[in-house]
Coordinates of C-alpha atoms and ligand atoms in Angstrom, one line a residue:
M18 CA 10.0 -16.5 14.6
K19 CA 10.2 -15.2 18.1
G20 CA 13.1 -13.2 19.5
T21 CA 14.6 -12.0 16.3
S22 CA 14.0 -8.5 15.0
S23 CA 14.4 -9.3 11.4
I24 CA 15.5 -11.7 8.8
D25 CA 17.0 -9.1 6.5
P26 CA 20.7 -9.1 7.0
A27 CA 21.1 -5.4 6.3
S28 CA 18.5 -4.5 9.0
L29 CA 20.2 -6.8 11.5
Q30 CA 23.5 -5.0 10.9
M31 CA 22.0 -1.6 11.3
L32 CA 20.3 -2.6 14.5
K33 CA 23.6 -3.6 15.9
V34 CA 25.0 -0.2 14.9
A35 CA 21.9 1.3 16.6
R36 CA 22.5 -0.6 19.8
D37 CA 26.1 0.1 20.0
G38 CA 25.4 3.8 19.4
G39 CA 22.6 3.8 22.1
L40 CA 20.2 4.8 19.5
E41 CA 16.5 3.9 19.8
T42 CA 14.3 2.3 17.1
A43 CA 10.7 1.1 16.7
W44 CA 11.9 -2.2 18.0
D45 CA 13.1 -0.8 21.3
R46 CA 10.0 1.4 21.7
Y47 CA 7.8 -1.7 21.0
L48 CA 9.6 -3.6 23.9
A49 CA 9.2 -0.6 26.1
Q50 CA 5.4 -0.9 25.4
Q51 CA 5.1 -4.4 26.8
P52 CA 2.7 -5.5 28.0
Q53 CA 0.6 -3.6 25.5
C54 CA -2.9 -2.6 26.7
G55 CA -5.0 -5.8 26.8
F56 CA -8.4 -3.8 26.3
G57 CA -6.9 -2.0 23.3
E58 CA -5.6 -5.4 21.8
L59 CA -9.2 -6.7 22.0
G60 CA -10.8 -3.5 20.7
L61 CA -12.7 -3.2 24.0
C62 CA -12.1 0.4 24.8
C63 CA -14.2 3.5 23.7
R64 CA -13.4 7.2 23.7
N65 CA -16.3 8.1 21.4
C66 CA -17.8 10.5 24.0
N67 CA -16.9 12.3 27.2
M68 CA -19.0 10.2 29.6
G69 CA -16.2 7.8 28.9
P70 CA -13.6 6.6 28.3
C71 CA -15.1 3.2 28.9
R72 CA -13.8 -0.3 28.7
I73 CA -15.2 -3.7 28.8
D74 CA -13.9 -6.4 31.0
P75 CA -13.1 -9.4 28.8
F76 CA -13.2 -11.8 31.6
G77 CA -16.7 -11.0 32.5
D78 CA -16.0 -9.8 36.1
G79 CA -15.9 -6.1 35.7
P80 CA -18.2 -3.8 33.6
Q81 CA -20.0 -5.4 30.5
K82 CA -21.3 -2.0 29.4
G83 CA -20.0 1.5 28.8
V84 CA -21.8 4.4 30.5
C85 CA -24.1 4.6 27.6
G86 CA -24.9 0.9 27.6
A87 CA -22.7 0.1 24.7
T88 CA -21.7 -3.7 24.8
G89 CA -18.3 -5.1 23.8
D90 CA -19.8 -6.1 20.4
I91 CA -20.9 -2.6 19.7
I92 CA -17.6 -1.0 20.8
V93 CA -15.6 -3.5 18.8
A94 CA -17.6 -3.0 15.6
R95 CA -17.4 0.9 15.9
N96 CA -13.8 1.0 16.5
L97 CA -13.2 -1.2 13.5
L98 CA -15.4 0.9 11.2
R99 CA -13.4 4.0 12.4
M100 CA -10.1 2.1 11.3
I101 CA -11.6 1.4 8.0
A102 CA -12.7 5.0 7.6
A103 CA -9.3 6.4 8.3
G104 CA -7.6 4.0 6.0
A105 CA -10.0 4.7 3.2
A106 CA -9.6 8.3 3.8
A107 CA -5.8 8.2 3.6
H108 CA -6.0 6.3 0.3
S109 CA -8.6 8.5 -1.2
D110 CA -7.2 11.7 -0.2
H111 CA -4.0 10.7 -2.0
G112 CA -6.1 9.9 -5.0
R113 CA -7.8 13.3 -4.9
D114 CA -4.4 15.0 -5.0
I115 CA -3.2 13.2 -8.0
I116 CA -6.5 14.1 -9.8
E117 CA -6.2 17.8 -8.7
T118 CA -2.6 17.8 -10.2
L119 CA -3.9 16.2 -13.4
R120 CA -6.7 19.0 -13.5
G121 CA -4.1 21.6 -13.0
V122 CA -1.8 20.3 -15.8
A123 CA -4.7 20.2 -18.2
A124 CA -5.7 23.6 -17.4
G125 CA -2.2 24.9 -18.0
E126 CA -1.8 26.0 -14.3
I127 CA 0.7 23.3 -13.4
K128 CA 3.6 23.4 -16.0
D129 CA 6.2 20.9 -14.6
Y130 CA 4.3 17.8 -15.2
T131 CA 3.1 16.4 -18.5
I132 CA 0.6 13.7 -19.5
K133 CA 2.7 10.7 -20.1
D134 CA 0.2 8.1 -21.0
E135 CA -2.4 9.5 -23.5
N136 CA -3.7 6.0 -24.3
K137 CA -4.6 5.4 -20.7
L138 CA -6.1 8.9 -20.5
K139 CA -8.4 8.1 -23.5
A140 CA -9.4 4.7 -22.2
L141 CA -10.3 6.2 -18.8
A142 CA -12.2 8.9 -20.5
R143 CA -14.2 6.4 -22.5
E144 CA -14.9 4.5 -19.2
F145 CA -16.3 7.7 -17.7
G146 CA -18.4 8.3 -21.0
I147 CA -16.5 11.2 -22.1
S148 CA -16.0 11.5 -25.8
T149 CA -12.4 11.7 -27.1
E150 CA -13.3 12.0 -30.9
G151 CA -11.5 15.0 -32.2
E152 CA -10.8 16.4 -28.8
T153 CA -7.4 17.7 -27.6
V154 CA -5.6 15.8 -24.9
Q155 CA -5.9 18.9 -22.8
T156 CA -9.7 19.0 -23.1
I157 CA -10.1 15.2 -22.4
A158 CA -7.7 15.5 -19.4
E159 CA -9.9 18.5 -17.9
K160 CA -13.1 16.7 -18.4
L161 CA -11.9 13.5 -17.1
A162 CA -10.3 15.2 -14.0
E163 CA -13.6 16.9 -13.4
A164 CA -15.5 13.6 -13.7
A165 CA -13.2 11.8 -11.3
L166 CA -13.4 14.7 -8.7
E167 CA -17.0 14.1 -9.0
E168 CA -16.7 10.6 -7.7
F169 CA -15.8 12.0 -4.3
G170 CA -19.2 13.4 -3.8
T171 CA -21.2 11.9 -6.6
R172 CA -24.9 11.4 -6.5
K173 CA -25.2 9.3 -9.5
G174 CA -25.8 6.0 -7.5
Y175 CA -22.5 4.3 -7.4
L176 CA -18.8 4.8 -8.4
Q177 CA -17.9 4.4 -12.0
A178 CA -15.2 1.6 -11.6
I179 CA -17.9 -0.6 -10.2
D180 CA -18.8 -1.2 -13.9
R181 CA -15.5 -3.3 -14.0
V182 CA -16.8 -5.9 -11.7
P183 CA -18.8 -9.0 -13.0
P184 CA -22.6 -8.7 -12.8
K185 CA -22.9 -11.2 -10.1
R186 CA -20.7 -9.1 -7.8
K187 CA -22.8 -6.0 -8.4
E188 CA -25.9 -8.1 -7.5
I189 CA -24.4 -9.1 -4.2
W190 CA -23.5 -5.6 -3.3
E191 CA -26.8 -4.2 -4.3
K192 CA -28.7 -7.0 -2.3
L193 CA -26.7 -6.2 0.8
G194 CA -27.1 -2.5 0.4
I195 CA -23.3 -1.9 0.2
M196 CA -22.8 -0.5 -3.1
P197 CA -20.2 2.3 -2.6
R198 CA -21.7 5.8 -3.4
G199 CA -19.5 8.9 -3.2
I200 CA -16.0 8.2 -1.9
D201 CA -16.1 11.0 0.7
R202 CA -19.7 10.2 1.6
E203 CA -18.8 6.7 2.8
V204 CA -16.1 8.0 5.1
V205 CA -18.3 10.8 6.4
E206 CA -21.2 8.3 7.0
A207 CA -18.7 6.1 8.9
M208 CA -17.9 8.9 11.2
H209 CA -21.5 9.7 11.5
R210 CA -22.6 6.2 12.5
T211 CA -19.8 5.9 15.1
H212 CA -20.8 9.2 16.8
F213 CA -22.5 8.9 20.1
G214 CA -26.0 7.5 19.9
V215 CA -26.2 6.5 16.2
D216 CA -25.5 3.1 14.7
N217 CA -25.4 0.4 17.6
D218 CA -25.9 -2.8 15.6
P219 CA -22.5 -4.6 15.0
A220 CA -23.6 -6.2 11.8
N221 CA -24.9 -2.9 10.3
L222 CA -21.8 -1.2 11.4
I223 CA -19.6 -3.9 9.7
L224 CA -21.7 -3.9 6.5
H225 CA -21.0 -0.1 6.3
G226 CA -17.4 -0.7 6.9
L227 CA -17.4 -2.9 3.7
R228 CA -19.1 -0.3 1.8
C229 CA -16.7 2.4 3.0
S230 CA -13.7 0.1 2.2
L231 CA -15.1 -0.6 -1.5
S232 CA -15.2 3.2 -1.9
D233 CA -11.4 3.0 -1.3
G234 CA -10.6 -0.1 -3.4
W235 CA -12.8 0.7 -6.4
G236 CA -12.7 4.3 -5.8
G237 CA -10.0 6.4 -4.1
S238 CA -7.2 3.9 -4.5
L239 CA -8.2 2.9 -8.0
L240 CA -8.2 6.6 -9.1
A241 CA -4.8 7.2 -7.5
T242 CA -3.4 4.4 -9.4
E243 CA -5.0 5.2 -12.8
F244 CA -4.3 8.9 -12.6
S245 CA -0.7 8.4 -11.6
D246 CA -0.3 6.2 -14.7
V247 CA -1.8 8.9 -16.9
L248 CA 0.5 11.7 -15.4
F249 CA 3.7 9.7 -14.8
G250 CA 3.5 6.8 -17.1
T251 CA 2.1 3.3 -16.9
P252 CA 4.8 1.0 -15.3
R253 CA 6.6 -1.4 -17.6
P254 CA 9.0 -4.1 -16.3
V255 CA 12.1 -2.4 -15.1
R256 CA 15.3 -3.6 -13.3
G257 CA 16.7 -2.0 -10.1
R258 CA 18.4 -2.7 -6.6
S259 CA 16.9 -2.9 -3.2
N260 CA 18.0 -2.6 0.4
L261 CA 20.3 -0.2 2.3
G262 CA 23.3 -1.1 0.2
V263 CA 21.9 1.1 -2.5
L264 CA 23.2 4.1 -0.5
S265 CA 26.4 5.5 -1.7
K266 CA 29.7 6.2 0.2
E267 CA 30.6 9.0 -2.2
A268 CA 27.3 10.5 -3.5
V269 CA 24.8 12.9 -1.9
N270 CA 22.1 10.5 -0.6
I271 CA 18.4 11.6 -0.6
L272 CA 15.9 9.3 0.6
V273 CA 12.4 9.9 -0.5
H274 CA 9.8 8.4 1.8
G275 CA 5.9 8.6 2.0
H276 CA 3.3 7.9 -0.7
E277 CA 2.3 10.5 -3.4
P278 CA 4.3 10.2 -6.4
I279 CA 3.7 14.0 -7.2
L280 CA 6.7 14.8 -5.0
S281 CA 9.0 11.8 -5.7
E282 CA 8.5 12.1 -9.6
M283 CA 9.7 15.7 -9.5
L284 CA 12.7 14.7 -7.3
V285 CA 13.5 12.1 -9.9
E286 CA 13.5 14.8 -12.6
A287 CA 15.5 17.3 -10.5
A288 CA 18.2 14.8 -9.4
K289 CA 19.1 14.6 -13.3
D290 CA 19.7 18.3 -13.4
P291 CA 23.4 18.7 -14.7
G292 CA 23.7 22.0 -12.7
L293 CA 22.9 20.2 -9.4
I294 CA 25.0 17.3 -10.3
S295 CA 28.0 19.7 -10.8
A296 CA 27.1 21.4 -7.6
A297 CA 27.2 18.0 -5.7
R298 CA 30.7 17.4 -7.4
A299 CA 31.8 20.9 -6.2
K300 CA 31.1 19.8 -2.6
G301 CA 33.4 16.8 -3.2
A302 CA 30.5 14.2 -3.8
S303 CA 30.4 11.9 -6.7
G304 CA 26.9 12.8 -7.7
I305 CA 23.4 12.6 -6.4
N306 CA 21.9 9.4 -5.3
L307 CA 18.2 9.4 -5.0
V308 CA 16.6 6.4 -3.3
G309 CA 13.0 5.5 -2.2
M310 CA 11.5 4.0 0.8
C311 CA 7.9 2.4 1.4
C312 CA 5.3 3.2 -1.2
T313 CA 6.7 6.4 -2.7
G314 CA 9.7 4.2 -3.2
N315 CA 7.6 1.7 -5.0
E316 CA 6.0 4.5 -7.2
I317 CA 9.4 5.5 -8.5
L318 CA 10.9 2.0 -8.7
M319 CA 7.9 0.9 -10.8
R320 CA 8.3 3.7 -13.3
H321 CA 12.0 4.5 -13.2
G322 CA 13.8 1.5 -11.6
I323 CA 15.0 4.0 -8.8
P324 CA 16.7 2.0 -6.1
V325 CA 14.6 1.2 -3.1
A326 CA 16.4 1.5 0.3
G327 CA 14.0 -0.6 2.2
N328 CA 10.4 -1.1 3.7
F329 CA 8.6 0.4 6.5
L330 CA 10.8 -0.8 9.4
Q331 CA 14.0 0.5 7.7
Q332 CA 13.2 4.2 7.8
E333 CA 15.2 4.7 11.0
L334 CA 17.9 2.3 9.9
A335 CA 18.4 4.4 6.8
V336 CA 19.2 7.4 9.0
I337 CA 21.5 5.3 11.3
T338 CA 23.8 4.6 8.3
G339 CA 24.9 8.1 8.8
A340 CA 25.1 8.5 5.0
L341 CA 21.8 10.3 4.4
E342 CA 22.0 14.1 3.5
A343 CA 18.1 14.3 3.5
V344 CA 15.1 12.4 4.2
V345 CA 12.3 13.9 2.2
V346 CA 8.7 13.0 3.2
D347 CA 5.2 13.7 2.1
V348 CA 2.4 11.8 3.7
Q349 CA 1.8 8.3 5.5
C350 CA 3.9 5.8 7.2
I351 CA 6.4 8.3 8.4
M352 CA 7.5 7.8 11.9
P353 CA 7.5 10.8 14.0
A354 CA 10.7 9.4 15.7
L355 CA 12.7 10.4 12.5
G356 CA 13.1 14.1 13.7
Q357 CA 14.9 13.3 16.8
L358 CA 17.0 10.5 15.2
A359 CA 18.1 12.7 12.3
A360 CA 19.3 15.2 14.8
C361 CA 21.8 12.7 16.0
Y362 CA 23.4 12.8 12.5
H363 CA 23.8 15.6 9.9
T364 CA 20.8 14.3 8.2
K365 CA 18.1 16.9 7.3
F366 CA 14.5 15.7 7.8
I367 CA 12.4 17.6 5.2
S368 CA 8.6 17.5 5.4
T369 CA 6.8 18.8 2.3
S370 CA 3.0 18.4 2.8
P371 CA 0.8 20.9 4.6
K372 CA -1.0 17.9 5.8
A373 CA 2.0 16.3 7.5
K374 CA 4.3 18.1 9.7
F375 CA 6.8 16.6 12.2
P376 CA 8.8 17.5 15.3
G377 CA 12.5 18.1 14.3
A378 CA 11.7 18.6 10.5
I379 CA 12.4 21.4 8.2
H380 CA 9.3 22.3 6.3
I381 CA 9.7 23.1 2.6
P382 CA 6.1 23.4 1.2
F383 CA 5.9 21.5 -2.0
D384 CA 3.7 23.3 -4.4
E385 CA 2.6 21.6 -7.5
H386 CA 2.6 24.9 -9.3
N387 CA 6.2 25.3 -8.7
A388 CA 7.2 21.6 -8.4
L389 CA 10.5 21.5 -10.2
E390 CA 11.9 24.5 -8.4
T391 CA 10.9 23.1 -5.1
A392 CA 12.4 19.9 -5.9
R393 CA 15.6 21.6 -6.9
E394 CA 15.6 23.5 -3.6
I395 CA 15.2 20.3 -1.6
I396 CA 18.1 18.8 -3.5
R397 CA 20.3 21.9 -3.1
Q398 CA 19.7 21.6 0.7
A399 CA 20.9 18.0 0.5
I400 CA 23.9 19.0 -1.5
E401 CA 24.8 21.9 0.9
N402 CA 24.6 19.4 3.8
Y403 CA 27.1 16.9 2.2
P404 CA 30.3 18.4 3.8
N405 CA 28.7 17.9 7.2
R406 CA 28.7 14.1 6.8
D407 CA 31.0 12.4 9.4
K408 CA 32.6 9.8 7.3
N409 CA 33.7 7.9 10.5
R410 CA 30.1 7.4 11.6
V411 CA 29.0 6.1 8.1
F412 CA 28.1 2.4 7.9
I413 CA 26.4 1.2 4.9
P414 CA 25.5 -2.5 4.7
E415 CA 26.4 -4.3 1.4
E416 CA 23.0 -5.7 0.6
A417 CA 21.6 -4.4 -2.6
T418 CA 19.6 -7.2 -4.2
A419 CA 18.5 -6.9 -7.8
Y420 CA 14.9 -7.0 -8.7
V421 CA 12.5 -6.7 -11.6
A422 CA 9.3 -4.6 -10.9
G423 CA 6.8 -2.8 -12.9
F424 CA 4.1 -5.3 -13.5
S425 CA 1.0 -3.2 -14.2
V426 CA -2.2 -4.7 -15.7
E427 CA -0.9 -3.3 -19.0
A428 CA 2.5 -4.8 -18.5
I429 CA 1.0 -8.3 -17.6
L430 CA -1.2 -8.2 -20.5
S431 CA 1.6 -7.5 -22.8
A432 CA 3.8 -10.3 -21.3
L433 CA 0.9 -12.6 -22.1
G434 CA 0.6 -11.5 -25.6
G435 CA -2.4 -9.0 -25.2
T436 CA -5.0 -11.2 -23.5
L437 CA -5.6 -13.0 -20.2
I438 CA -6.3 -16.3 -21.9
P439 CA -2.8 -17.8 -21.7
L440 CA -3.0 -17.1 -17.9
I441 CA -6.4 -18.7 -17.8
E442 CA -5.1 -21.7 -19.7
A443 CA -2.1 -22.0 -17.3
V444 CA -4.5 -22.1 -14.4
K445 CA -6.9 -24.6 -16.1
N446 CA -4.1 -27.0 -16.8
K447 CA -2.8 -26.5 -13.2
K448 CA 0.6 -25.2 -14.3
I449 CA -0.6 -22.3 -12.0
R450 CA -2.6 -23.5 -9.2
G451 CA -3.9 -20.1 -8.3
I452 CA -2.9 -16.6 -7.5
A453 CA -2.2 -15.1 -4.1
A454 CA -1.8 -11.4 -3.4
L455 CA 0.6 -10.6 -0.6
V456 CA 0.5 -7.0 0.5
G457 CA 0.9 -4.7 3.5
C458 CA 3.5 -3.4 6.0
N459 CA 6.1 -4.5 8.4
N460 CA 5.2 -4.6 12.1
P461 CA 7.7 -5.0 15.0
K462 CA 5.2 -7.6 16.4
V463 CA 6.7 -9.8 13.6
T464 CA 10.3 -10.6 12.7
Q465 CA 10.8 -8.2 9.8
D466 CA 10.1 -9.9 6.5
Y467 CA 9.8 -13.3 7.9
N468 CA 6.2 -13.7 7.2
H469 CA 6.3 -12.0 3.9
V470 CA 9.3 -14.0 2.5
N471 CA 8.4 -17.3 3.9
M472 CA 4.7 -17.1 2.6
A473 CA 6.0 -16.0 -0.8
K474 CA 8.2 -19.0 -1.0
A475 CA 5.9 -21.5 0.3
L476 CA 3.3 -20.4 -2.2
I477 CA 5.4 -20.4 -5.3
A478 CA 6.9 -23.7 -4.4
R479 CA 3.3 -25.0 -4.7
D480 CA 2.7 -23.4 -8.0
V481 CA 0.8 -20.4 -6.7
L482 CA 1.6 -17.3 -8.6
V483 CA 2.3 -14.5 -6.2
V484 CA 1.5 -10.8 -6.9
E485 CA 2.6 -8.2 -4.5
T486 CA 2.5 -4.5 -3.5
G487 CA 3.6 -2.2 -0.8
C488 CA 6.2 -3.2 1.8
A489 CA 5.4 -6.9 1.1
A490 CA 6.8 -6.4 -2.5
I491 CA 10.1 -4.7 -1.0
A492 CA 10.5 -7.6 1.2
S493 CA 10.5 -9.9 -1.8
A494 CA 12.7 -7.5 -3.7
K495 CA 15.3 -7.7 -0.9
A496 CA 15.1 -11.6 -0.7
G497 CA 15.7 -11.9 -4.5
L498 CA 12.2 -13.3 -5.3
L499 CA 11.4 -10.5 -7.8
L500 CA 14.0 -12.0 -10.4
P501 CA 13.2 -14.3 -13.2
E502 CA 15.8 -16.6 -11.8
A503 CA 13.6 -17.1 -8.7
A504 CA 11.6 -19.5 -10.9
E505 CA 14.0 -22.1 -9.6
L506 CA 12.3 -21.9 -6.1
A507 CA 8.8 -22.3 -7.9
G508 CA 7.1 -25.6 -8.5
A509 CA 7.6 -27.2 -11.9
G510 CA 4.4 -25.8 -13.3
L511 CA 4.9 -22.2 -12.2
A512 CA 8.5 -22.3 -13.1
E513 CA 7.7 -23.4 -16.6
V514 CA 5.3 -20.5 -17.0
C515 CA 7.8 -18.0 -15.6
R516 CA 10.6 -19.3 -17.9
A517 CA 8.4 -19.1 -21.0
L518 CA 7.4 -15.6 -20.3
G519 CA 10.7 -14.4 -18.7
V520 CA 8.9 -13.1 -15.5
P521 CA 9.4 -13.6 -11.8
P522 CA 7.2 -16.0 -9.8
V523 CA 6.5 -13.0 -7.5
L524 CA 5.2 -10.0 -9.5
H525 CA 5.6 -6.6 -8.0
M526 CA 2.5 -4.6 -9.0
G527 CA 3.3 -1.4 -7.2
S528 CA 2.3 0.6 -4.1
C529 CA -0.6 -0.1 -1.8
V530 CA -3.0 2.0 -3.8
D531 CA -2.1 -0.2 -6.7
I532 CA -3.9 -3.1 -5.0
S533 CA -6.6 -1.7 -7.3
R534 CA -4.5 -3.1 -10.2
I535 CA -4.9 -6.6 -8.6
L536 CA -8.6 -6.0 -8.2
T537 CA -8.8 -5.0 -11.9
V538 CA -7.0 -8.2 -13.0
A539 CA -9.3 -10.3 -10.8
A540 CA -12.5 -8.8 -12.1
A541 CA -11.2 -9.2 -15.7
L542 CA -10.4 -12.9 -15.0
A543 CA -13.9 -13.4 -13.6
R544 CA -15.5 -11.6 -16.4
E545 CA -13.5 -13.6 -19.0
L546 CA -14.6 -16.9 -17.3
G547 CA -18.2 -15.7 -16.8
V548 CA -17.9 -16.3 -13.0
D549 CA -17.9 -14.1 -9.9
I550 CA -14.6 -12.9 -8.4
A551 CA -15.5 -15.2 -5.4
D552 CA -15.3 -18.1 -7.7
L553 CA -11.7 -17.6 -8.7
P554 CA -8.8 -19.7 -7.2
V555 CA -7.4 -16.5 -5.6
A556 CA -6.5 -15.3 -2.2
G557 CA -5.1 -12.3 -0.4
S558 CA -3.0 -11.9 2.7
A559 CA -1.4 -9.0 4.7
P560 CA 1.2 -11.0 6.6
E561 CA 2.8 -8.2 8.6
W562 CA 0.2 -5.5 8.5
M563 CA 0.1 -2.5 10.8
S564 CA -1.7 0.6 9.3
E565 CA -5.4 1.5 9.3
K566 CA -5.0 1.7 5.4
A567 CA -4.3 -2.2 5.6
V568 CA -7.6 -2.6 7.4
S569 CA -9.4 -0.8 4.7
I570 CA -7.6 -2.9 2.2
G571 CA -8.5 -6.2 4.0
A572 CA -12.1 -5.1 4.1
Y573 CA -12.4 -4.3 0.3
V574 CA -10.6 -7.3 -0.7
V575 CA -13.0 -9.6 1.5
A576 CA -16.0 -7.6 0.2
S577 CA -14.9 -8.1 -3.3
G578 CA -15.2 -11.8 -2.7
I579 CA -11.6 -12.7 -1.9
F580 CA -10.5 -14.9 1.1
T581 CA -7.8 -12.9 3.1
V582 CA -5.4 -14.1 5.8
L583 CA -4.1 -11.6 8.3
G584 CA -0.6 -12.3 9.8
T585 CA -1.1 -10.0 12.8
V586 CA -4.2 -10.0 14.9
P587 CA -6.7 -7.2 14.3
P588 CA -8.2 -5.6 17.5
V589 CA -11.7 -7.5 17.2
L590 CA -11.2 -10.4 19.5
G591 CA -13.1 -8.6 22.2
S592 CA -16.3 -9.4 20.4
N593 CA -17.3 -13.0 19.3
V594 CA -20.1 -11.4 17.2
V595 CA -17.6 -9.3 15.2
A596 CA -15.1 -12.0 14.9
D597 CA -17.7 -14.5 13.7
L598 CA -19.0 -12.0 11.1
L599 CA -15.6 -11.4 9.6
T600 CA -14.4 -15.0 9.7
K601 CA -17.5 -17.0 9.0
Q602 CA -20.7 -15.2 8.1
A603 CA -18.9 -12.9 5.7
K604 CA -18.4 -16.0 3.5
D605 CA -22.2 -16.4 2.9
L606 CA -22.7 -12.7 2.6
V607 CA -19.9 -11.6 0.3
G608 CA -18.0 -14.7 -0.7
G609 CA -14.8 -13.5 0.9
Y610 CA -13.9 -13.8 4.6
F611 CA -11.0 -13.4 6.9
A612 CA -8.7 -15.8 8.7
V613 CA -6.0 -14.9 11.1
E614 CA -2.9 -17.0 11.0
T615 CA 0.5 -15.6 12.5
D616 CA 2.6 -18.5 11.1
P617 CA 3.4 -17.9 7.5
F618 CA 3.7 -21.7 6.7
K619 CA 0.2 -22.4 8.1
A620 CA -1.2 -19.3 6.4
A621 CA 0.2 -20.5 3.1
E622 CA -1.5 -23.8 3.7
L623 CA -4.9 -21.9 4.4
I624 CA -4.4 -20.3 1.0
I625 CA -3.6 -23.4 -0.9
A626 CA -6.6 -25.1 0.6
H627 CA -8.9 -22.3 -0.5
I628 CA -7.4 -22.1 -3.9
D629 CA -7.9 -26.1 -4.2
E630 CA -11.6 -25.6 -3.0
K631 CA -12.2 -23.0 -5.6
R632 CA -10.6 -25.2 -8.4
A633 CA -12.7 -28.1 -7.5
A634 CA -15.9 -25.9 -7.5
L635 CA -14.9 -24.7 -11.0
G636 CA -14.2 -28.2 -12.0
I637 CA -10.6 -27.7 -13.0
Ligands
LIG4 FE1 2.9 1.9 4.8 FE2 2.5 2.0 1.9 FE3 2.0 -0.5 5.1 FE4 4.2 0.0 3.9 S1 2.6 -1.2 3.2 S2 3.9 0.3 5.9 S3 0.7 1.1 4.8 S4 4.2 2.0 3.1 NI1 1.2 0.3 2.2
LIG5 FE1 -18.5 5.2 26.9 FE2 -20.6 5.0 25.3 FE3 -19.2 7.2 25.6 FE4 -18.2 5.0 24.4 S1 -19.9 6.2 23.7 S2 -17.1 6.5 25.8 S3 -19.0 3.4 25.6 S4 -20.4 6.2 27.2

């Protein structure tokens, strides 16, 4: 859909407010960047050494080699590998922080968190070969945290969670030499290989990219998810509201944005503090209204039903409502533009992570050892700021669509009565045609939410069960697709299953690290059927992706055997060799492969054709 910024009515209203007020957003800056660098779009520029920068002429008239002799194929492959490494690093470092927190809790050094899911703790301990018989929760947690931290530099051969995949998958990875070893090791090796004068074979580079991404999907991200569940509780279906209309005209509004639930969970706790609530009232507010955004929003909506104010492209729009006393951030997907924008309002922009500082932000270091007090201090600052709100500049759109989220693997199993068999039966008798995972970001290159919502609708209408995470899931929440009532938009078969189970046709499975939940379900389905993941009638898509994390995700989903459609074009078209590897040869190598399709309706058709092909091969 060209020429429109968003399909979300709340975003459109806020963009008008921004325009009228002369305020700049990502959409304006995107336009100002036009035309974007053609070399960059194709992946054909290299800055990996100081003989460069070098760029390859895609039309063949100018230079075809960098100073060192690197061709376009080499440069594109190296750049892609670096994107994967950065994405894998982001997810995995998030995972490490969660595990460190669990270790601190177990050792009694961190007092403000407790272990919320002991069953999951024990199940994970058993998976890691740690005996739980007669041991205290504390001891198990300590041993498990140590074992999980080992995964980052382990020398035992391959990562623990690889044992979740069917034997056929392992054989493929072993044969190709892409079994993920230590999590940190794969990222380090990616940086080593792309350093000047090391790996200059495009296929060899891409294969390592797959290995590095697997250390994210089956390593860092998976540990982030599992340990968050242990510490903060495994999500269960929960109701909430979504979009900017969740901001309150009367209450102190605090937006938490970023990724790691360590911060957001404590803010949820602190916001309940009666002392702080009366402090807010003393300032003339009706109370404290904590809302989320992007993935940290997903973390707290999955576990507490905390309202989610929006997805990636709404972070600036939330400030422009004029109703935010504070934007509190930790890491990832936070626009550096927020500082300057917040300064146009009374809004305090508060950074909390030593890893992520921003211009125009107040830095309040968040220390896990003093978590509740830090969270209280942040909320106090927001309360203090309430009298500075200029009521004449407040504009809050009405949209606040209801959703049901919280579909962890455990929640899905319990909805199915304890086993995957009913799901398999529904797939076999074609009530459910297949499963599609829609994930990832917004990107101003795409009309906001247009691809997400239209793909989801097109797929459920054809009886494809949709599972979602990240900003894709928030798009569906806002569009009303995360409600059991949305079954009326589904095909007859899927609608029947949804009604019988009381679930929506689009299941919100969490934040982006929680794509590991989707992998876990896919692996379990394959094991149950005695086939490989690549044999299942499932597909993935990142319809509006923008981040390097999404590149790592796409790579591990494909490497896990799953066909994946990208809705924005990755910077690889400067190399036929690399493009061919990703979209064709990958199919023979790992079973999964990429397609690029910017039209959501055509993308849905690609997924349906793939699902039907897999069904036929399975004889169902
Ligand atoms: Fe970020 Fe996770 Fe993308 Fe959204 S979907 S823009 S990565 S918040 Ni993860
Ligand atoms: Fe140029 Fe080669 Fe250096 Fe890249 S590594 S900047 S292509 S000389």
